[in-house]
Amino acid sequence: MRLLVIDTALGACTAAVFEDDRPLSVRFEPMAKGHQERLGGLVRDVMTEAGGGFDRLDRIGVTVGPGSFTGLRVGLAFAQGLGAALGRPVVGVSTLDALADPLATAGVPVAALIDARRGQVYAKFFSDGRALGPEEALPLEAAADRIAALETKVQAVGSGAGLLSEAYPELSLASADPVVAPAPTALARLTRSVDPAAHPPRPLYLRAPDAAPPTRLPGQPRQTAP
């Protein structure tokens, strides 16, 4: 199965082509913003290097969040447009699942954590490769309590891992890897292994956006207190 995987949800812009689990071409550029300007060029480069053209693709995978509101829209719009043009299925991949995937067989519980700002993390917990629950937006204290409740050393991964270990140094962590984005190999494995019908490319938002709507429309008079 030939796959194109795309990730713009977090701190990198990723495009990669895989033949089953074999990488044919990979581009991974750390960046906090600017995904929209880079994604098209990266996809062009990996498709050229992999050879065979877009018609050879069997499936497209794209991260659906949690992550940056702007970044998610960039990747999802690109993947959905390409999938519609090619008539190929587009698979939605959880960023937390992809962060945890390389550690799933290590035999130690995993906490995938993304810095959500405002004293929160996006979190998902795993044991023996199985999720212990859905993705959640948690205050740092609540995330630390969840890890402590596992009563064993936990591997923390993601941009929230260092944040949590710094705030709660007493936590029993086997490791804390502040990786900025999922590995392309993890994205490819999840894209290949799941049912596209059960994992649609829909954004996964765990809280409302920080931006607030205006209190009045342009041209409307300001309201004064009585």
Short mmCIF file of N, CA and C in Angstrom, two decimals, residues 32-204:
data_model
loop_
_atom_site.label_atom_id
_atom_site.label_comp_id
_atom_site.label_asym_id
_atom_site.label_seq_id
_atom_site.Cartn_x
_atom_site.Cartn_y
_atom_site.Cartn_z
N ALA A 32 6.95 26.66 14.03
CA ALA A 32 5.80 27.02 14.86
C ALA A 32 4.67 27.60 14.02
N LYS A 33 5.00 28.21 12.89
CA LYS A 33 4.00 28.75 11.98
C LYS A 33 4.58 28.74 10.58
N GLY A 34 3.73 29.02 9.59
CA GLY A 34 4.18 28.99 8.21
C GLY A 34 3.90 27.68 7.50
N HIS A 35 3.10 26.80 8.10
CA HIS A 35 2.79 25.51 7.48
C HIS A 35 2.14 25.67 6.11
N GLN A 36 1.27 26.68 5.99
CA GLN A 36 0.54 26.85 4.74
C GLN A 36 1.49 27.14 3.57
N GLU A 37 2.53 27.91 3.85
CA GLU A 37 3.48 28.26 2.81
C GLU A 37 4.38 27.09 2.43
N ARG A 38 4.63 26.15 3.32
CA ARG A 38 5.60 25.09 3.07
C ARG A 38 4.97 23.77 2.62
N LEU A 39 3.73 23.51 3.03
CA LEU A 39 3.18 22.16 2.83
C LEU A 39 3.15 21.75 1.36
N GLY A 40 2.65 22.61 0.49
CA GLY A 40 2.56 22.24 -0.91
C GLY A 40 3.91 21.87 -1.51
N GLY A 41 4.94 22.65 -1.18
CA GLY A 41 6.27 22.35 -1.69
C GLY A 41 6.82 21.04 -1.15
N LEU A 42 6.56 20.75 0.11
CA LEU A 42 7.05 19.49 0.68
C LEU A 42 6.36 18.29 0.04
N VAL A 43 5.06 18.40 -0.18
CA VAL A 43 4.33 17.30 -0.84
C VAL A 43 4.86 17.10 -2.26
N ARG A 44 5.06 18.19 -2.98
CA ARG A 44 5.63 18.08 -4.33
C ARG A 44 6.97 17.37 -4.30
N ASP A 45 7.82 17.73 -3.34
CA ASP A 45 9.16 17.15 -3.27
C ASP A 45 9.12 15.65 -2.97
N VAL A 46 8.30 15.25 -1.99
CA VAL A 46 8.28 13.82 -1.63
C VAL A 46 7.65 12.99 -2.74
N MET A 47 6.64 13.53 -3.42
CA MET A 47 6.03 12.77 -4.51
C MET A 47 7.00 12.62 -5.68
N THR A 48 7.76 13.66 -5.95
CA THR A 48 8.76 13.58 -7.03
C THR A 48 9.84 12.57 -6.69
N GLU A 49 10.33 12.63 -5.46
CA GLU A 49 11.40 11.72 -5.06
C GLU A 49 10.92 10.28 -4.99
N ALA A 50 9.67 10.06 -4.56
CA ALA A 50 9.15 8.69 -4.47
C ALA A 50 8.90 8.09 -5.85
N GLY A 51 8.55 8.95 -6.81
CA GLY A 51 8.30 8.47 -8.17
C GLY A 51 6.93 7.84 -8.32
N GLY A 52 6.48 7.72 -9.53
CA GLY A 52 5.23 7.03 -9.81
C GLY A 52 4.02 7.93 -9.90
N GLY A 53 4.11 9.16 -9.40
CA GLY A 53 2.99 10.09 -9.52
C GLY A 53 1.91 9.89 -8.48
N PHE A 54 0.98 10.84 -8.44
CA PHE A 54 -0.10 10.82 -7.45
C PHE A 54 -1.05 9.65 -7.66
N ASP A 55 -1.18 9.18 -8.89
CA ASP A 55 -2.10 8.07 -9.16
C ASP A 55 -1.69 6.78 -8.47
N ARG A 56 -0.43 6.68 -8.07
CA ARG A 56 0.05 5.47 -7.38
C ARG A 56 -0.39 5.43 -5.91
N LEU A 57 -0.86 6.55 -5.38
CA LEU A 57 -1.25 6.58 -3.97
C LEU A 57 -2.51 5.74 -3.74
N ASP A 58 -2.52 5.01 -2.65
CA ASP A 58 -3.69 4.24 -2.25
C ASP A 58 -4.47 4.92 -1.13
N ARG A 59 -3.79 5.73 -0.34
CA ARG A 59 -4.43 6.30 0.85
C ARG A 59 -3.62 7.52 1.29
N ILE A 60 -4.32 8.48 1.90
CA ILE A 60 -3.69 9.68 2.44
C ILE A 60 -4.02 9.76 3.93
N GLY A 61 -3.02 10.04 4.75
CA GLY A 61 -3.23 10.20 6.18
C GLY A 61 -2.90 11.62 6.59
N VAL A 62 -3.68 12.17 7.52
CA VAL A 62 -3.46 13.54 7.98
C VAL A 62 -3.82 13.63 9.46
N THR A 63 -3.02 14.39 10.21
CA THR A 63 -3.31 14.57 11.63
C THR A 63 -4.53 15.47 11.80
N VAL A 64 -5.38 15.09 12.76
CA VAL A 64 -6.64 15.81 12.99
C VAL A 64 -6.66 16.56 14.31
N GLY A 65 -5.58 16.44 15.10
CA GLY A 65 -5.52 17.12 16.38
C GLY A 65 -5.50 16.12 17.52
N PRO A 66 -5.44 16.65 18.72
CA PRO A 66 -5.46 18.06 19.06
C PRO A 66 -4.17 18.76 18.63
N GLY A 67 -4.28 20.09 18.47
CA GLY A 67 -3.13 20.86 18.05
C GLY A 67 -3.53 22.28 17.74
N SER A 68 -2.74 22.95 16.93
CA SER A 68 -2.99 24.34 16.57
C SER A 68 -4.22 24.44 15.68
N PHE A 69 -5.11 25.37 15.98
CA PHE A 69 -6.30 25.55 15.15
C PHE A 69 -5.92 25.86 13.71
N THR A 70 -4.99 26.78 13.52
CA THR A 70 -4.59 27.16 12.16
C THR A 70 -3.87 26.02 11.46
N GLY A 71 -2.93 25.38 12.16
CA GLY A 71 -2.19 24.28 11.56
C GLY A 71 -3.09 23.13 11.14
N LEU A 72 -4.04 22.77 11.98
CA LEU A 72 -4.96 21.69 11.64
C LEU A 72 -5.73 21.98 10.36
N ARG A 73 -6.22 23.19 10.22
CA ARG A 73 -7.00 23.54 9.04
C ARG A 73 -6.16 23.45 7.77
N VAL A 74 -4.88 23.83 7.87
CA VAL A 74 -4.00 23.77 6.70
C VAL A 74 -3.86 22.33 6.21
N GLY A 75 -3.48 21.42 7.11
CA GLY A 75 -3.27 20.04 6.72
C GLY A 75 -4.54 19.35 6.27
N LEU A 76 -5.62 19.57 6.99
CA LEU A 76 -6.89 18.91 6.65
C LEU A 76 -7.42 19.38 5.30
N ALA A 77 -7.38 20.68 5.06
CA ALA A 77 -7.88 21.19 3.78
C ALA A 77 -7.06 20.63 2.62
N PHE A 78 -5.74 20.58 2.78
CA PHE A 78 -4.88 20.07 1.71
C PHE A 78 -5.17 18.59 1.46
N ALA A 79 -5.21 17.79 2.53
CA ALA A 79 -5.43 16.35 2.38
C ALA A 79 -6.80 16.04 1.80
N GLN A 80 -7.82 16.74 2.27
CA GLN A 80 -9.17 16.47 1.77
C GLN A 80 -9.30 16.88 0.30
N GLY A 81 -8.70 18.01 -0.07
CA GLY A 81 -8.75 18.42 -1.46
C GLY A 81 -8.02 17.44 -2.37
N LEU A 82 -6.86 16.97 -1.93
CA LEU A 82 -6.10 16.02 -2.73
C LEU A 82 -6.84 14.68 -2.82
N GLY A 83 -7.40 14.24 -1.70
CA GLY A 83 -8.15 12.99 -1.71
C GLY A 83 -9.35 13.04 -2.64
N ALA A 84 -10.06 14.18 -2.64
CA ALA A 84 -11.23 14.33 -3.52
C ALA A 84 -10.80 14.33 -4.99
N ALA A 85 -9.69 15.00 -5.29
CA ALA A 85 -9.22 15.07 -6.67
C ALA A 85 -8.77 13.70 -7.19
N LEU A 86 -8.17 12.90 -6.30
CA LEU A 86 -7.65 11.60 -6.70
C LEU A 86 -8.65 10.46 -6.53
N GLY A 87 -9.72 10.72 -5.78
CA GLY A 87 -10.65 9.65 -5.45
C GLY A 87 -10.05 8.62 -4.51
N ARG A 88 -9.24 9.10 -3.56
CA ARG A 88 -8.58 8.20 -2.61
C ARG A 88 -9.08 8.48 -1.20
N PRO A 89 -9.14 7.46 -0.33
CA PRO A 89 -9.58 7.69 1.04
C PRO A 89 -8.57 8.52 1.83
N VAL A 90 -9.08 9.38 2.69
CA VAL A 90 -8.26 10.20 3.57
C VAL A 90 -8.54 9.78 5.00
N VAL A 91 -7.48 9.42 5.71
CA VAL A 91 -7.59 8.90 7.08
C VAL A 91 -7.19 9.99 8.07
N GLY A 92 -8.01 10.19 9.09
CA GLY A 92 -7.68 11.11 10.16
C GLY A 92 -6.89 10.41 11.25
N VAL A 93 -5.76 10.98 11.64
CA VAL A 93 -4.88 10.38 12.65
C VAL A 93 -4.78 11.32 13.85
N SER A 94 -5.05 10.80 15.03
CA SER A 94 -4.89 11.58 16.26
C SER A 94 -3.42 11.89 16.50
N THR A 95 -3.11 13.15 16.79
CA THR A 95 -1.72 13.49 17.08
C THR A 95 -1.23 12.78 18.34
N LEU A 96 -2.09 12.59 19.31
CA LEU A 96 -1.68 11.92 20.55
C LEU A 96 -1.43 10.43 20.30
N ASP A 97 -2.26 9.80 19.47
CA ASP A 97 -2.00 8.40 19.10
C ASP A 97 -0.65 8.28 18.39
N ALA A 98 -0.37 9.22 17.50
CA ALA A 98 0.88 9.15 16.73
C ALA A 98 2.09 9.42 17.61
N LEU A 99 1.97 10.33 18.58
CA LEU A 99 3.08 10.58 19.50
C LEU A 99 3.39 9.34 20.33
N ALA A 100 2.34 8.64 20.76
CA ALA A 100 2.52 7.48 21.63
C ALA A 100 2.93 6.23 20.87
N ASP A 101 2.65 6.17 19.58
CA ASP A 101 2.83 4.94 18.82
C ASP A 101 4.22 4.32 18.91
N PRO A 102 5.31 5.09 18.79
CA PRO A 102 6.64 4.46 18.87
C PRO A 102 6.94 3.81 20.21
N LEU A 103 6.20 4.16 21.26
CA LEU A 103 6.45 3.62 22.60
C LEU A 103 5.47 2.53 22.99
N ALA A 104 4.56 2.18 22.08
CA ALA A 104 3.44 1.31 22.44
C ALA A 104 3.87 -0.09 22.86
N THR A 105 5.00 -0.57 22.37
CA THR A 105 5.42 -1.94 22.67
C THR A 105 6.49 -2.01 23.74
N ALA A 106 6.75 -0.89 24.42
CA ALA A 106 7.85 -0.86 25.39
C ALA A 106 7.49 -1.51 26.71
N GLY A 107 6.21 -1.84 26.93
CA GLY A 107 5.80 -2.49 28.17
C GLY A 107 5.65 -1.56 29.35
N VAL A 108 5.75 -0.24 29.10
CA VAL A 108 5.60 0.77 30.15
C VAL A 108 4.45 1.68 29.75
N PRO A 109 3.57 2.07 30.68
CA PRO A 109 2.49 3.00 30.32
C PRO A 109 3.03 4.27 29.68
N VAL A 110 2.24 4.84 28.79
CA VAL A 110 2.64 6.02 28.04
C VAL A 110 1.63 7.14 28.28
N ALA A 111 2.14 8.33 28.50
CA ALA A 111 1.31 9.54 28.56
C ALA A 111 1.72 10.44 27.40
N ALA A 112 0.84 10.59 26.41
CA ALA A 112 1.08 11.52 25.31
C ALA A 112 0.52 12.86 25.72
N LEU A 113 1.37 13.89 25.71
CA LEU A 113 1.00 15.19 26.29
C LEU A 113 1.42 16.31 25.34
N ILE A 114 0.49 17.20 25.05
CA ILE A 114 0.77 18.37 24.21
C ILE A 114 0.50 19.62 25.04
N ASP A 115 1.44 20.54 25.03
CA ASP A 115 1.26 21.81 25.73
C ASP A 115 0.09 22.56 25.11
N ALA A 116 -0.98 22.74 25.88
CA ALA A 116 -2.17 23.44 25.40
C ALA A 116 -2.23 24.89 25.87
N ARG A 117 -1.15 25.35 26.52
CA ARG A 117 -1.09 26.71 27.07
C ARG A 117 -2.10 26.85 28.22
N ARG A 118 -2.08 28.01 28.85
CA ARG A 118 -3.02 28.34 29.93
C ARG A 118 -3.02 27.29 31.04
N GLY A 119 -1.84 26.69 31.30
CA GLY A 119 -1.75 25.73 32.38
C GLY A 119 -2.43 24.41 32.11
N GLN A 120 -2.60 24.05 30.84
CA GLN A 120 -3.26 22.81 30.47
C GLN A 120 -2.40 22.00 29.51
N VAL A 121 -2.72 20.71 29.43
CA VAL A 121 -2.15 19.85 28.40
C VAL A 121 -3.29 19.07 27.73
N TYR A 122 -3.10 18.78 26.46
CA TYR A 122 -3.94 17.78 25.80
C TYR A 122 -3.29 16.44 26.10
N ALA A 123 -4.08 15.49 26.57
CA ALA A 123 -3.50 14.26 27.09
C ALA A 123 -4.28 13.03 26.64
N LYS A 124 -3.53 11.93 26.50
CA LYS A 124 -4.13 10.61 26.29
C LYS A 124 -3.17 9.60 26.89
N PHE A 125 -3.71 8.61 27.57
CA PHE A 125 -2.90 7.65 28.33
C PHE A 125 -3.07 6.25 27.73
N PHE A 126 -1.97 5.50 27.76
CA PHE A 126 -1.94 4.18 27.13
C PHE A 126 -1.27 3.17 28.06
N SER A 127 -1.70 1.93 27.95
CA SER A 127 -1.05 0.83 28.66
C SER A 127 -1.08 -0.40 27.76
N ASP A 128 0.06 -1.05 27.61
CA ASP A 128 0.18 -2.22 26.73
C ASP A 128 -0.33 -1.94 25.32
N GLY A 129 -0.09 -0.70 24.85
CA GLY A 129 -0.48 -0.35 23.50
C GLY A 129 -1.94 0.00 23.33
N ARG A 130 -2.73 -0.02 24.41
CA ARG A 130 -4.16 0.28 24.34
C ARG A 130 -4.46 1.59 25.05
N ALA A 131 -5.34 2.37 24.45
CA ALA A 131 -5.73 3.64 25.06
C ALA A 131 -6.56 3.38 26.32
N LEU A 132 -6.29 4.15 27.36
CA LEU A 132 -7.04 4.04 28.61
C LEU A 132 -8.23 4.99 28.64
N GLY A 133 -8.44 5.72 27.58
CA GLY A 133 -9.54 6.66 27.51
C GLY A 133 -9.34 7.57 26.32
N PRO A 134 -10.26 8.51 26.09
CA PRO A 134 -10.14 9.41 24.94
C PRO A 134 -9.16 10.55 25.19
N GLU A 135 -8.97 11.35 24.18
CA GLU A 135 -8.18 12.57 24.30
C GLU A 135 -8.90 13.54 25.24
N GLU A 136 -8.13 14.24 26.08
CA GLU A 136 -8.71 15.18 27.03
C GLU A 136 -7.86 16.44 27.12
N ALA A 137 -8.50 17.55 27.48
CA ALA A 137 -7.78 18.77 27.87
C ALA A 137 -7.79 18.82 29.39
N LEU A 138 -6.60 18.75 30.00
CA LEU A 138 -6.50 18.64 31.45
C LEU A 138 -5.61 19.73 32.03
N PRO A 139 -5.97 20.28 33.19
CA PRO A 139 -5.01 21.11 33.92
C PRO A 139 -3.78 20.27 34.27
N LEU A 140 -2.64 20.94 34.40
CA LEU A 140 -1.40 20.22 34.71
C LEU A 140 -1.56 19.35 35.95
N GLU A 141 -2.21 19.86 36.98
CA GLU A 141 -2.36 19.10 38.22
C GLU A 141 -3.16 17.83 37.98
N ALA A 142 -4.23 17.92 37.19
CA ALA A 142 -5.04 16.74 36.91
C ALA A 142 -4.25 15.71 36.10
N ALA A 143 -3.45 16.18 35.15
CA ALA A 143 -2.61 15.25 34.37
C ALA A 143 -1.60 14.56 35.26
N ALA A 144 -1.00 15.30 36.20
CA ALA A 144 -0.05 14.70 37.14
C ALA A 144 -0.74 13.67 38.02
N ASP A 145 -1.95 13.95 38.45
CA ASP A 145 -2.71 13.00 39.28
C ASP A 145 -3.00 11.72 38.49
N ARG A 146 -3.33 11.86 37.20
CA ARG A 146 -3.63 10.68 36.38
C ARG A 146 -2.39 9.80 36.25
N ILE A 147 -1.24 10.42 36.07
CA ILE A 147 0.00 9.66 35.95
C ILE A 147 0.33 8.97 37.28
N ALA A 148 0.19 9.70 38.39
CA ALA A 148 0.47 9.12 39.70
C ALA A 148 -0.45 7.93 39.99
N ALA A 149 -1.69 7.99 39.49
CA ALA A 149 -2.65 6.92 39.75
C ALA A 149 -2.28 5.62 39.04
N LEU A 150 -1.42 5.69 38.03
CA LEU A 150 -1.00 4.47 37.34
C LEU A 150 -0.05 3.63 38.19
N GLU A 151 0.52 4.24 39.23
CA GLU A 151 1.33 3.55 40.23
C GLU A 151 2.50 2.77 39.62
N THR A 152 3.07 3.31 38.58
CA THR A 152 4.27 2.74 37.98
C THR A 152 4.95 3.83 37.17
N LYS A 153 6.17 3.60 36.76
CA LYS A 153 6.85 4.60 35.94
C LYS A 153 6.18 4.72 34.58
N VAL A 154 6.08 5.94 34.11
CA VAL A 154 5.35 6.25 32.89
C VAL A 154 6.29 6.96 31.92
N GLN A 155 6.18 6.61 30.64
CA GLN A 155 6.92 7.34 29.60
C GLN A 155 6.04 8.49 29.11
N ALA A 156 6.50 9.70 29.32
CA ALA A 156 5.77 10.88 28.84
C ALA A 156 6.41 11.36 27.54
N VAL A 157 5.57 11.71 26.58
CA VAL A 157 6.08 12.13 25.28
C VAL A 157 5.24 13.28 24.76
N GLY A 158 5.89 14.20 24.05
CA GLY A 158 5.18 15.35 23.49
C GLY A 158 5.62 16.64 24.14
N SER A 159 5.15 17.76 23.59
CA SER A 159 5.57 19.07 24.07
C SER A 159 5.16 19.33 25.51
N GLY A 160 4.17 18.60 26.00
CA GLY A 160 3.74 18.77 27.39
C GLY A 160 4.53 17.92 28.38
N ALA A 161 5.39 17.03 27.87
CA ALA A 161 6.12 16.13 28.77
C ALA A 161 7.11 16.89 29.65
N GLY A 162 7.90 17.75 29.02
CA GLY A 162 8.85 18.53 29.80
C GLY A 162 8.16 19.51 30.72
N LEU A 163 7.06 20.08 30.25
CA LEU A 163 6.27 21.01 31.06
C LEU A 163 5.79 20.34 32.34
N LEU A 164 5.29 19.12 32.22
CA LEU A 164 4.76 18.41 33.38
C LEU A 164 5.88 17.96 34.32
N SER A 165 6.96 17.45 33.76
CA SER A 165 8.05 16.97 34.62
C SER A 165 8.71 18.13 35.36
N GLU A 166 8.75 19.31 34.75
CA GLU A 166 9.31 20.48 35.42
C GLU A 166 8.40 20.97 36.54
N ALA A 167 7.08 20.93 36.29
CA ALA A 167 6.14 21.41 37.30
C ALA A 167 5.99 20.41 38.45
N TYR A 168 6.16 19.12 38.15
CA TYR A 168 5.97 18.07 39.17
C TYR A 168 7.17 17.11 39.13
N PRO A 169 8.33 17.54 39.63
CA PRO A 169 9.53 16.70 39.56
C PRO A 169 9.42 15.42 40.37
N GLU A 170 8.45 15.36 41.26
CA GLU A 170 8.29 14.16 42.08
C GLU A 170 7.58 13.04 41.33
N LEU A 171 7.04 13.32 40.13
CA LEU A 171 6.35 12.28 39.37
C LEU A 171 7.31 11.15 39.00
N SER A 172 6.78 9.91 38.98
CA SER A 172 7.59 8.76 38.63
C SER A 172 7.54 8.55 37.12
N LEU A 173 8.44 9.23 36.41
CA LEU A 173 8.49 9.13 34.97
C LEU A 173 9.70 8.31 34.52
N ALA A 174 9.46 7.34 33.65
CA ALA A 174 10.57 6.58 33.09
C ALA A 174 11.35 7.44 32.11
N SER A 175 10.65 8.36 31.44
CA SER A 175 11.30 9.27 30.50
C SER A 175 10.33 10.41 30.22
N ALA A 176 10.87 11.52 29.73
CA ALA A 176 10.06 12.66 29.34
C ALA A 176 10.67 13.24 28.07
N ASP A 177 10.11 12.90 26.93
CA ASP A 177 10.64 13.30 25.63
C ASP A 177 9.78 14.42 25.06
N PRO A 178 10.28 15.66 25.05
CA PRO A 178 9.49 16.80 24.57
C PRO A 178 9.50 16.92 23.04
N VAL A 179 9.26 15.83 22.35
CA VAL A 179 9.26 15.83 20.89
C VAL A 179 8.19 16.81 20.39
N VAL A 180 8.50 17.53 19.29
CA VAL A 180 7.61 18.60 18.85
C VAL A 180 6.50 18.13 17.93
N ALA A 181 6.62 16.94 17.35
CA ALA A 181 5.62 16.46 16.39
C ALA A 181 5.76 14.95 16.23
N PRO A 182 4.71 14.28 15.75
CA PRO A 182 4.78 12.83 15.56
C PRO A 182 5.82 12.43 14.52
N ALA A 183 6.36 11.23 14.69
CA ALA A 183 7.30 10.68 13.72
C ALA A 183 6.56 10.27 12.45
N PRO A 184 7.12 10.53 11.27
CA PRO A 184 6.47 10.10 10.03
C PRO A 184 6.17 8.61 9.99
N THR A 185 7.06 7.79 10.56
CA THR A 185 6.80 6.34 10.56
C THR A 185 5.55 6.00 11.36
N ALA A 186 5.30 6.71 12.45
CA ALA A 186 4.09 6.48 13.25
C ALA A 186 2.85 6.89 12.47
N LEU A 187 2.93 8.02 11.79
CA LEU A 187 1.80 8.46 10.97
C LEU A 187 1.46 7.43 9.90
N ALA A 188 2.50 6.89 9.27
CA ALA A 188 2.28 5.90 8.21
C ALA A 188 1.68 4.61 8.76
N ARG A 189 2.19 4.15 9.90
CA ARG A 189 1.67 2.90 10.46
C ARG A 189 0.20 3.03 10.83
N LEU A 190 -0.17 4.15 11.44
CA LEU A 190 -1.57 4.35 11.83
C LEU A 190 -2.45 4.54 10.61
N THR A 191 -1.99 5.26 9.62
CA THR A 191 -2.76 5.46 8.39
C THR A 191 -3.03 4.13 7.71
N ARG A 192 -2.05 3.26 7.71
CA ARG A 192 -2.18 1.97 7.05
C ARG A 192 -3.07 1.00 7.81
N SER A 193 -3.08 1.10 9.13
CA SER A 193 -3.70 0.05 9.94
C SER A 193 -5.15 0.29 10.29
N VAL A 194 -5.64 1.53 10.16
CA VAL A 194 -7.01 1.79 10.62
C VAL A 194 -8.00 1.75 9.46
N ASP A 195 -9.28 1.68 9.82
CA ASP A 195 -10.37 1.70 8.85
C ASP A 195 -10.69 3.17 8.52
N PRO A 196 -10.55 3.59 7.26
CA PRO A 196 -10.83 4.99 6.92
C PRO A 196 -12.23 5.43 7.31
N ALA A 197 -13.21 4.54 7.23
CA ALA A 197 -14.58 4.91 7.58
C ALA A 197 -14.72 5.26 9.06
N ALA A 198 -13.90 4.62 9.90
CA ALA A 198 -13.97 4.87 11.34
C ALA A 198 -13.07 6.00 11.79
N HIS A 199 -12.21 6.50 10.89
CA HIS A 199 -11.27 7.57 11.24
C HIS A 199 -11.31 8.65 10.15
N PRO A 200 -12.41 9.39 10.09
CA PRO A 200 -12.54 10.42 9.05
C PRO A 200 -11.63 11.61 9.33
N PRO A 201 -11.32 12.39 8.30
CA PRO A 201 -10.45 13.56 8.48
C PRO A 201 -11.23 14.76 9.01
N ARG A 202 -11.65 14.68 10.26
CA ARG A 202 -12.38 15.76 10.91
C ARG A 202 -11.54 16.32 12.05
N PRO A 203 -11.51 17.64 12.21
CA PRO A 203 -10.66 18.22 13.26
C PRO A 203 -11.12 17.81 14.65
N LEU A 204 -10.15 17.52 15.50
CA LEU A 204 -10.42 17.14 16.89
C LEU A 204 -10.07 18.33 17.78
#
